[in-house]
Coordinates of C-alpha atoms and ligand atoms in Angstrom, one line a residue:
T1 CA -224.9 -45.9 75.0
K2 CA -225.9 -46.4 71.4
V3 CA -226.5 -43.9 68.0
V4 CA -229.8 -44.2 66.2
H5 CA -231.1 -43.3 63.0
W6 CA -234.9 -42.8 62.8
F7 CA -236.1 -43.4 59.0
H8 CA -239.5 -41.2 58.2
P9 CA -241.5 -42.5 55.3
K10 CA -239.4 -40.1 52.9
D11 CA -236.5 -41.0 53.2
L12 CA -236.1 -44.9 52.8
R13 CA -232.8 -45.5 51.4
C14 CA -229.1 -46.4 52.5
Q15 CA -227.6 -44.3 49.8
D16 CA -226.9 -40.8 50.0
N17 CA -229.0 -40.4 53.1
T18 CA -227.9 -37.2 55.3
A19 CA -228.9 -37.7 58.7
L20 CA -227.8 -42.0 58.2
H21 CA -224.6 -40.8 57.0
H22 CA -223.9 -38.5 60.3
A23 CA -225.3 -41.0 62.6
S24 CA -222.9 -43.4 61.2
E25 CA -219.9 -41.5 61.2
L26 CA -220.4 -40.5 64.9
A27 CA -221.3 -44.2 65.7
H28 CA -217.8 -45.5 63.9
S29 CA -215.6 -42.5 65.5
S30 CA -217.1 -43.1 69.1
K31 CA -217.1 -46.9 68.6
K32 CA -220.8 -46.9 69.8
P33 CA -223.6 -49.5 68.1
L34 CA -225.6 -48.3 65.5
I35 CA -229.3 -49.1 65.2
C36 CA -231.8 -47.9 62.7
L37 CA -235.4 -47.4 63.5
Y38 CA -238.7 -47.2 61.7
L39 CA -241.9 -46.3 63.6
H40 CA -244.9 -48.0 61.8
C41 CA -248.0 -46.1 62.5
A42 CA -251.4 -47.4 60.7
A43 CA -253.5 -44.8 62.1
D44 CA -251.0 -42.4 60.9
E45 CA -251.1 -43.5 57.4
S46 CA -254.7 -43.6 57.5
W47 CA -254.8 -39.8 58.8
H48 CA -252.9 -39.1 55.7
G49 CA -254.8 -41.2 53.0
T50 CA -251.8 -43.1 52.3
S51 CA -253.0 -45.5 49.2
P52 CA -252.8 -49.2 48.8
A53 CA -250.2 -48.8 46.3
R54 CA -247.9 -46.6 47.9
M55 CA -248.2 -48.6 51.3
D56 CA -247.4 -51.9 49.7
F57 CA -244.5 -49.9 48.0
M58 CA -243.1 -48.7 51.0
C59 CA -243.3 -51.9 53.0
E60 CA -241.3 -53.8 50.1
G61 CA -238.9 -51.0 50.4
L62 CA -238.6 -51.4 54.0
A63 CA -237.7 -55.3 53.5
I64 CA -235.1 -54.1 51.0
L65 CA -233.7 -51.5 53.5
Q66 CA -233.6 -53.9 56.0
K67 CA -231.6 -56.3 54.1
D68 CA -229.4 -53.7 52.6
L69 CA -228.8 -52.8 56.2
K70 CA -227.9 -56.0 57.4
D71 CA -225.1 -56.6 54.8
L72 CA -223.6 -53.5 56.9
N73 CA -224.1 -55.7 60.1
I74 CA -226.9 -52.7 61.1
P75 CA -230.0 -53.8 62.5
L76 CA -233.3 -51.9 61.2
V77 CA -235.9 -52.3 63.8
F78 CA -239.4 -51.9 63.4
L79 CA -242.0 -50.4 66.1
E80 CA -245.5 -50.4 65.9
C81 CA -247.9 -48.4 67.6
D82 CA -251.8 -47.6 67.2
D83 CA -252.6 -44.4 68.1
R84 CA -251.1 -41.2 66.7
K85 CA -250.5 -39.8 70.0
Q86 CA -248.1 -42.3 71.2
M87 CA -245.9 -42.2 68.2
V88 CA -243.3 -40.2 69.9
P89 CA -243.6 -41.7 73.3
T90 CA -243.1 -45.0 71.7
V91 CA -239.7 -44.4 69.9
V92 CA -238.9 -42.4 73.4
D93 CA -239.4 -45.6 75.7
W94 CA -237.7 -47.6 73.2
L95 CA -234.8 -45.1 73.1
K96 CA -234.6 -45.2 77.0
E97 CA -234.9 -48.7 77.4
H98 CA -231.7 -49.3 74.7
K99 CA -229.7 -46.6 76.4
V100 CA -229.5 -44.6 73.4
S101 CA -227.4 -41.1 73.6
H102 CA -228.0 -40.1 70.1
V103 CA -230.8 -39.6 67.3
F104 CA -230.5 -38.9 64.0
S105 CA -233.3 -38.4 61.4
N106 CA -234.1 -36.2 58.5
Y107 CA -236.9 -33.2 58.2
E108 CA -240.0 -33.5 57.0
Y109 CA -241.7 -30.5 56.3
E110 CA -245.6 -30.8 57.1
I111 CA -246.6 -29.1 60.5
D112 CA -247.4 -32.5 62.2
E113 CA -243.8 -34.1 61.2
M114 CA -242.2 -30.8 62.5
R115 CA -244.3 -31.0 65.5
R116 CA -243.3 -34.6 65.8
D117 CA -239.9 -33.5 65.9
I118 CA -240.3 -30.9 68.5
K119 CA -241.9 -33.3 70.9
L120 CA -239.1 -36.0 70.3
V121 CA -236.6 -33.1 71.5
K122 CA -239.0 -32.1 74.5
L123 CA -239.5 -35.5 75.9
V124 CA -235.9 -36.9 75.7
E125 CA -234.9 -33.4 77.5
N126 CA -231.2 -33.9 78.3
D127 CA -230.6 -37.8 77.7
V128 CA -230.4 -38.0 74.5
H129 CA -229.0 -36.0 71.9
V130 CA -231.2 -34.9 68.8
S131 CA -229.9 -34.0 65.4
I132 CA -232.1 -33.6 62.5
Y133 CA -231.0 -32.7 59.0
H134 CA -232.2 -31.2 55.6
D135 CA -232.0 -33.9 53.0
Q136 CA -235.0 -33.8 50.8
T137 CA -234.1 -30.9 48.3
V138 CA -230.9 -29.8 46.9
V139 CA -231.2 -26.2 48.1
E140 CA -232.4 -26.1 51.7
P141 CA -236.2 -25.0 52.2
G142 CA -236.6 -21.5 53.9
T143 CA -233.2 -20.3 52.5
M144 CA -234.4 -18.8 49.2
L145 CA -235.3 -15.3 50.5
T146 CA -236.7 -12.3 48.2
G147 CA -235.1 -9.1 48.6
S148 CA -237.0 -8.0 51.6
G149 CA -236.1 -11.2 53.1
K150 CA -239.5 -13.1 52.6
P151 CA -239.1 -16.8 51.5
M152 CA -239.8 -16.7 47.8
K153 CA -243.2 -17.9 46.5
V154 CA -242.9 -17.3 43.0
F155 CA -241.7 -19.9 40.4
T156 CA -239.5 -17.9 37.9
P157 CA -237.5 -16.1 40.6
Y158 CA -236.9 -18.9 42.6
F159 CA -236.0 -21.2 40.0
G160 CA -233.4 -18.7 38.2
K161 CA -231.8 -18.0 41.6
W162 CA -231.9 -21.7 42.4
L163 CA -229.7 -22.7 38.7
S164 CA -227.3 -20.0 39.6
I165 CA -226.7 -21.4 43.1
V166 CA -226.3 -24.9 41.6
K167 CA -224.0 -23.7 38.9
E168 CA -221.9 -21.9 41.5
E169 CA -221.7 -24.6 44.0
P170 CA -221.7 -28.1 42.1
E171 CA -220.8 -29.6 45.7
L172 CA -224.3 -29.3 46.5
L173 CA -224.8 -32.6 44.3
D174 CA -222.2 -34.5 46.4
L175 CA -223.6 -37.7 47.5
R176 CA -223.4 -38.5 51.1
P177 CA -221.1 -41.5 51.8
D178 CA -222.9 -44.8 52.6
P179 CA -222.9 -45.8 56.1
K180 CA -219.9 -47.7 57.3
K181 CA -220.3 -51.9 57.8
Q182 CA -220.5 -52.1 61.8
S183 CA -217.9 -54.8 63.0
A184 CA -218.9 -58.4 63.7
E185 CA -218.6 -57.8 67.2
I186 CA -220.9 -54.8 67.4
A187 CA -223.3 -57.1 65.3
K188 CA -223.2 -59.8 67.7
E189 CA -224.2 -57.6 70.7
L190 CA -227.2 -55.9 68.9
K191 CA -228.3 -59.7 67.4
D192 CA -231.3 -59.5 69.4
L193 CA -232.3 -56.9 67.2
F194 CA -232.0 -58.0 63.7
G195 CA -235.3 -60.0 63.7
T196 CA -238.0 -57.5 63.5
K197 CA -240.5 -58.0 60.9
P198 CA -241.3 -55.4 58.4
P199 CA -244.7 -53.7 58.9
T200 CA -247.6 -55.2 56.4
P201 CA -250.3 -52.8 54.8
G202 CA -253.1 -52.3 57.3
K203 CA -256.9 -53.7 56.6
D204 CA -257.9 -50.5 54.8
K205 CA -255.0 -50.6 53.0
Q206 CA -255.2 -53.5 51.0
F207 CA -255.7 -54.2 47.1
K208 CA -258.8 -55.5 45.5
N209 CA -256.7 -59.1 45.4
E210 CA -253.4 -60.6 45.1
E211 CA -253.1 -60.2 41.1
E212 CA -253.7 -56.5 41.4
R213 CA -251.0 -56.2 43.8
K214 CA -248.8 -57.8 41.8
R215 CA -249.7 -55.8 38.8
I216 CA -248.9 -52.6 40.6
R217 CA -245.6 -54.4 42.0
K218 CA -244.3 -55.0 38.7
L219 CA -245.1 -51.4 37.3
W220 CA -243.2 -49.5 40.5
P221 CA -240.8 -52.4 41.8
A222 CA -239.4 -50.7 45.2
G223 CA -236.3 -49.6 46.5
H224 CA -233.1 -47.8 45.5
K225 CA -231.9 -50.2 42.7
A226 CA -235.1 -50.0 40.9
G227 CA -235.2 -46.2 41.1
G228 CA -231.4 -46.4 39.6
K229 CA -232.5 -48.3 36.8
R230 CA -235.4 -46.2 36.4
M231 CA -233.4 -42.8 36.2
D232 CA -230.5 -44.4 33.9
A233 CA -233.3 -45.5 31.5
F234 CA -234.7 -42.0 31.7
L235 CA -231.5 -40.6 30.9
K236 CA -231.7 -42.5 27.6
K237 CA -234.4 -40.5 26.5
I238 CA -233.9 -37.0 28.1
K239 CA -233.3 -35.2 24.9
N240 CA -236.6 -35.6 23.9
Y241 CA -238.1 -34.6 27.1
K242 CA -238.6 -30.8 26.3
A243 CA -240.5 -31.6 23.3
T244 CA -242.6 -34.2 24.4
R245 CA -243.0 -33.9 28.2
S246 CA -246.6 -32.7 27.6
N247 CA -247.8 -35.5 25.5
P248 CA -249.1 -38.3 27.8
A249 CA -249.4 -40.8 24.9
E250 CA -245.4 -40.6 24.8
D251 CA -245.0 -41.5 28.4
S252 CA -241.7 -40.1 28.2
T253 CA -241.3 -38.2 31.6
S254 CA -239.1 -40.3 34.2
R255 CA -241.7 -42.0 36.6
M256 CA -239.5 -41.2 39.3
S257 CA -242.0 -39.5 41.7
A258 CA -242.5 -42.4 43.4
Y259 CA -239.1 -43.2 44.3
F260 CA -238.9 -39.4 45.0
S261 CA -241.6 -39.2 47.2
A262 CA -240.9 -42.0 49.5
G263 CA -237.0 -41.2 49.5
M264 CA -236.1 -44.4 47.7
F265 CA -233.6 -42.6 45.6
S266 CA -232.4 -38.9 46.3
V267 CA -233.0 -35.9 44.1
R268 CA -229.6 -35.2 44.7
E269 CA -228.3 -38.6 43.2
A270 CA -230.6 -37.8 40.2
L271 CA -229.5 -34.6 39.8
R272 CA -226.1 -35.7 40.1
K273 CA -226.4 -38.6 37.2
V274 CA -228.0 -35.5 35.1
S275 CA -224.7 -33.6 35.6
D276 CA -222.9 -36.1 34.9
Y277 CA -224.7 -36.8 31.6
N278 CA -224.4 -32.9 31.2
G279 CA -220.5 -33.3 30.7
G280 CA -219.8 -33.3 34.2
S281 CA -221.6 -29.7 34.4
S282 CA -224.0 -28.5 37.0
D283 CA -225.0 -25.6 34.9
F284 CA -228.5 -26.5 34.2
T285 CA -229.0 -23.2 32.1
E286 CA -231.0 -23.2 28.9
G287 CA -228.8 -23.1 26.0
R288 CA -225.8 -24.0 28.1
S289 CA -226.7 -27.4 29.1
K290 CA -227.9 -30.5 26.9
P291 CA -231.1 -30.6 25.2
G292 CA -233.7 -31.9 28.0
V293 CA -231.6 -30.7 30.8
Y294 CA -233.1 -27.8 31.6
S295 CA -236.6 -28.5 31.2
W296 CA -236.5 -31.6 33.5
V297 CA -234.3 -29.7 35.8
R298 CA -237.1 -27.0 36.3
E299 CA -239.7 -29.7 37.2
I300 CA -237.5 -31.0 40.1
V301 CA -237.4 -27.1 41.3
F302 CA -241.1 -27.2 41.4
R303 CA -240.6 -29.8 44.0
E304 CA -237.9 -27.9 45.5
L305 CA -240.0 -24.8 45.6
Y306 CA -243.0 -26.7 47.2
R307 CA -241.2 -27.9 50.0
Q308 CA -240.0 -24.1 50.9
T309 CA -243.9 -23.2 50.7
T310 CA -244.7 -26.0 53.0
M311 CA -242.2 -25.3 55.7
T312 CA -242.9 -21.4 55.6
T313 CA -246.8 -21.3 55.1
P314 CA -247.5 -24.0 57.6
H315 CA -251.6 -24.0 57.0
T316 CA -250.9 -25.6 53.5
S317 CA -250.3 -29.1 55.5
M318 CA -253.8 -28.2 57.5
N319 CA -256.3 -28.6 54.8
L320 CA -256.4 -25.2 53.6
P321 CA -255.5 -23.3 50.9
Q322 CA -252.5 -21.0 50.3
N323 CA -254.6 -18.5 49.4
L324 CA -257.1 -18.5 52.0
K325 CA -259.5 -16.6 49.9
F326 CA -260.5 -19.9 48.4
D327 CA -261.7 -21.1 51.9
Y328 CA -264.8 -19.0 51.4
V329 CA -266.0 -20.6 48.2
Q330 CA -269.2 -22.1 48.5
W331 CA -268.8 -25.6 46.5
E332 CA -271.7 -27.9 45.0
D333 CA -273.1 -30.7 46.5
D334 CA -272.9 -33.0 43.0
E335 CA -272.7 -36.6 44.2
E336 CA -273.3 -37.9 40.5
G337 CA -270.8 -35.7 39.1
W338 CA -268.2 -36.7 42.1
E339 CA -268.9 -40.5 41.0
K340 CA -268.3 -39.7 37.3
W341 CA -265.3 -38.1 38.2
Y342 CA -263.5 -40.4 40.0
K343 CA -264.6 -43.3 37.9
G344 CA -263.5 -41.9 34.8
Q345 CA -267.2 -41.6 33.2
T346 CA -267.8 -37.7 32.9
G347 CA -268.3 -37.7 29.0
E348 CA -264.7 -35.9 28.5
P349 CA -262.7 -38.2 26.9
F350 CA -259.3 -36.1 28.4
I351 CA -260.5 -36.3 31.7
D352 CA -262.0 -39.8 31.7
A353 CA -259.0 -41.1 30.0
G354 CA -256.8 -39.4 33.0
M355 CA -258.8 -40.7 36.0
R356 CA -259.0 -44.3 34.3
Q357 CA -254.6 -44.1 34.2
L358 CA -254.8 -42.8 37.8
N359 CA -257.1 -46.0 39.0
Q360 CA -254.9 -48.5 37.2
E361 CA -251.6 -47.4 37.3
A362 CA -251.8 -45.7 40.7
W363 CA -249.9 -42.6 38.6
M364 CA -251.3 -40.2 36.3
H365 CA -249.3 -38.1 33.8
N366 CA -248.6 -34.2 35.0
R367 CA -251.1 -32.7 32.0
L368 CA -253.8 -34.7 33.0
R369 CA -253.2 -34.0 36.7
M370 CA -253.7 -30.3 35.8
N371 CA -256.9 -30.9 33.8
V372 CA -258.5 -33.3 35.9
S373 CA -258.1 -31.0 39.1
S374 CA -259.1 -28.1 37.3
Y375 CA -262.6 -29.9 35.5
L376 CA -263.3 -31.1 39.5
Y377 CA -262.7 -27.6 41.3
C378 CA -264.0 -25.5 38.3
N379 CA -266.8 -27.4 36.1
L380 CA -268.1 -29.3 38.7
L381 CA -267.4 -26.7 41.2
L382 CA -266.7 -29.6 43.9
D383 CA -264.4 -29.0 47.2
Y384 CA -260.8 -29.2 45.5
R385 CA -260.0 -30.8 48.8
R386 CA -262.0 -33.9 48.0
G387 CA -260.2 -34.4 44.6
E388 CA -256.8 -33.5 46.7
R389 CA -257.8 -36.5 49.1
Y390 CA -258.5 -38.7 46.3
F391 CA -255.5 -38.4 44.9
A392 CA -253.7 -39.1 47.9
E393 CA -255.5 -42.4 48.5
T394 CA -254.9 -43.4 44.9
L395 CA -251.4 -42.4 43.8
I396 CA -248.4 -44.1 44.5
D397 CA -246.5 -41.0 44.5
W398 CA -248.5 -39.1 46.9
D399 CA -246.5 -36.5 48.3
L400 CA -248.3 -33.8 50.7
S401 CA -246.2 -30.5 49.5
N402 CA -246.5 -31.7 45.6
N403 CA -250.0 -32.9 45.8
T404 CA -251.5 -29.6 47.8
Q405 CA -249.9 -27.0 45.6
G406 CA -250.9 -29.0 42.5
W407 CA -254.2 -28.5 44.0
E408 CA -254.5 -25.4 45.0
P409 CA -257.3 -23.6 43.1
S410 CA -256.8 -21.0 40.5
Y411 CA -258.9 -19.1 38.2
T412 CA -257.2 -20.8 35.1
V413 CA -260.3 -23.3 33.7
F414 CA -258.8 -26.0 31.4
N415 CA -260.8 -26.6 28.3
P416 CA -260.2 -30.5 28.2
V417 CA -261.0 -30.6 24.1
S418 CA -258.4 -27.7 23.4
Q419 CA -256.1 -29.7 26.1
A420 CA -256.6 -33.0 24.2
E421 CA -256.1 -31.5 20.9
R422 CA -253.2 -30.0 21.9
N423 CA -251.6 -32.4 23.7
D424 CA -252.8 -35.9 22.5
P425 CA -253.2 -34.8 18.9
D426 CA -253.6 -38.2 17.6
G427 CA -256.1 -38.8 20.3
D428 CA -253.8 -42.4 21.5
Y429 CA -253.8 -41.6 25.0
I430 CA -257.5 -41.3 25.0
R431 CA -258.1 -44.6 22.9
K432 CA -255.4 -46.6 25.2
W433 CA -257.4 -45.6 28.6
V434 CA -261.3 -45.2 27.1
P435 CA -261.6 -48.5 24.7
E436 CA -265.2 -47.5 24.3
L437 CA -263.5 -44.8 21.8
K438 CA -261.0 -46.8 20.0
D439 CA -262.6 -47.0 17.3
V440 CA -263.6 -43.0 16.7
E441 CA -261.7 -41.4 13.9
G442 CA -260.5 -37.9 13.7
K443 CA -261.2 -35.0 16.0
A444 CA -264.3 -36.6 17.3
I445 CA -262.5 -38.6 19.8
F446 CA -262.2 -35.4 21.7
A447 CA -265.6 -34.4 21.9
P448 CA -267.6 -37.3 20.8
Y449 CA -270.9 -36.2 21.7
A450 CA -270.6 -32.7 20.2
R451 CA -268.8 -34.2 16.8
L452 CA -270.7 -37.4 15.8
S453 CA -274.6 -38.0 15.1
K454 CA -276.6 -39.1 17.8
E455 CA -276.7 -42.5 16.4
E456 CA -273.0 -43.0 16.0
F457 CA -272.5 -41.7 19.5
E458 CA -275.1 -43.9 20.8
K459 CA -273.3 -47.0 19.6
L460 CA -270.3 -46.3 21.8
G461 CA -271.8 -46.8 25.0
Y462 CA -270.0 -43.8 26.2
P463 CA -271.7 -41.4 28.6
K464 CA -272.8 -37.9 27.6
P465 CA -270.8 -34.8 29.1
H466 CA -272.4 -34.7 32.7
V467 CA -271.7 -30.5 32.3
D468 CA -271.5 -28.1 29.5
W469 CA -268.2 -27.1 29.9
K470 CA -268.9 -23.4 28.9
K471 CA -271.9 -22.6 31.2
T472 CA -270.0 -24.3 34.0
K473 CA -266.8 -22.0 33.3
A474 CA -268.9 -19.1 33.6
R475 CA -270.5 -20.7 36.7
C476 CA -267.3 -21.1 38.2
M477 CA -265.9 -17.5 37.6
E478 CA -269.2 -15.9 38.9
R479 CA -268.6 -18.2 42.1
F480 CA -265.3 -17.3 43.1
K481 CA -265.8 -13.7 42.3
N482 CA -269.0 -13.3 44.6
D483 CA -267.3 -15.7 47.4
M484 CA -264.2 -14.2 47.6
S485 CA -264.8 -10.3 47.2
G486 CA -264.6 -8.4 50.5
V487 CA -262.6 -11.3 52.3
Ligands
FAD1 P1 -241.1 -36.1 35.6 O1 -241.9 -35.2 34.5 O2 -240.1 -36.8 35.2 O3 -240.8 -35.0 36.8 C1 -239.1 -35.2 37.8 C2 -240.0 -35.0 39.2 O4 -240.0 -33.5 39.3 C3 -241.1 -35.5 39.5 O5 -240.7 -36.9 39.7 C4 -241.6 -34.8 40.7 O6 -240.5 -35.0 41.6 C5 -241.0 -33.2 40.0 N1 -242.1 -32.7 39.7 C6 -242.5 -32.7 38.1 N2 -243.6 -32.1 37.9 C7 -243.9 -31.3 39.1 C8 -245.1 -30.5 39.6 N3 -245.9 -29.9 39.0 N4 -245.0 -30.2 41.1 C9 -244.2 -30.3 41.7 N5 -243.1 -31.2 41.4 C10 -242.8 -31.7 40.3 N6 -246.5 -34.8 42.4 C11 -245.9 -36.0 43.4 O7 -244.8 -36.3 43.4 N7 -246.9 -36.3 44.2 C12 -248.4 -36.1 43.9 O8 -248.9 -36.4 45.2 C13 -248.8 -34.8 43.3 N8 -249.7 -34.5 43.2 C14 -250.1 -33.9 41.9 C15 -251.5 -33.2 41.9 C16 -251.7 -32.4 41.1 C17 -253.1 -31.7 40.9 C18 -250.7 -31.6 40.3 C19 -251.1 -30.7 38.7 C20 -249.2 -32.2 40.2 C21 -248.9 -33.0 41.0 N9 -247.8 -33.5 41.1 C22 -247.7 -34.6 42.3 C23 -246.6 -33.2 40.4 C24 -246.4 -34.0 38.9 O9 -247.8 -34.2 38.0 C25 -245.5 -35.1 39.4 O10 -244.6 -35.1 40.3 C26 -245.3 -35.8 38.1 O11 -246.4 -36.3 37.1 C27 -244.7 -37.1 38.2 O12 -244.3 -37.9 36.9 P2 -242.6 -38.2 36.8 O13 -241.9 -38.6 37.8 O14 -242.9 -39.0 35.5 O15 -242.3 -36.3 36.6

């Protein structure tokens, strides 16, 4: 019999991979062959809206992973299936055909993925032993409870508790050893399994052209090694993170999100590097850690909390807001506004700069993600789920937990002019992404229609604001109040 590790789209690495490590230990101690599997279901990727950038990133990552595993004499077998319903049966048939006794994998906390794992356990019944591990976070989702035993949902107390746990238990940052190299004899026995080809992006996941693909590939090289290089480069500037993280022109954040969301680099390994940088201490508290560390770890902990929320409020992965009252809001049907929003043509420079960065880089700075989302569902009053889906279809770092919870509607209406003045004080970010405005001087760059003369504005070839910010803010407050009262 054989041992299998089943990779999912969030753990695409050999290094510090919890389930893979356990699979390798068992195979080694029981002298059974270890095989790795990846199931590609194009219909599932379409269902999730996976972007061409992310699909291509994952495909390249899978090819790298196959090579890394081959160096350890472990085959990575790619299975294909066309129908979402057939995903688990496809794997189960394969397990039976290859006389597999044990399957290992890491949890994914979204509802369909949890159901997939349950279905696997049911279908293999007593034939195959299934072991599933927590791997995506440092502190296990579902274990951070309030005094009354409910899952914590509020960030500040969650963060405080998380910091004290990690300070007290630095071993939480210990890395799982790499899988052991298999013997040449076992590799020989498995020789027919080494040659399967990594998946390629489906028809609906193609870039406009090859040039575009190469440009994005260069911005986001795939694999664990590339992720590690990026993390090391970030540590050289982490000391400025607190001061500069909200300024999108500085580009001072790590850009690790793509690697974390595909699991090409683990958050544990990133935090281990941060703790080494922090003099070997896992005390990340402000004032007791090196500059920048506390603020960066704080963002990582948002990611941790969001996984707990996905797991404990399953409706958030079923296209529903966490606060279900927002499902009663009557959204507008402004197709022109929608088109202007996603193309970066709203006439609000900060919003347009953000959307153009997204369309160009398959990534957007967090400050802009907060602004463009607020603008879509508050000022345009369009269903926030349209924006959420557009992000999924465009981002390289799409992650259901971070995206749905980033898009969770709220009553805070961001003012794109004052937001730009505060966070892009010299207008450099706007100038970079909205070239029509590159020669606009002073504060006019933040609101050219209001602050330039009619003639000066018309020369720019830049659109007028699609909506009046003040009036639409009032409309939004009124709509939320009316539609959500009494539900
Ligand atoms: P850094 O500032 O270097 O932060 C380090 C890591 O912490 C990030 O890589 C990410 O894993 C995590 N992180 C940072 N900010 C947040 C946050 N606000 N919430 C949760 N985790 C965070 N992040 C995604 O990974 N995928 C998404 O699909 C996604 N969609 C978003 C949608 C909206 C509307 C909003 C407001 C935020 C969204 N985020 C998403 C969170 C955040 O914007 C990105 O994680 C961040 O911009 C990635 O850049 P970075 O790696 O340079 O971050």
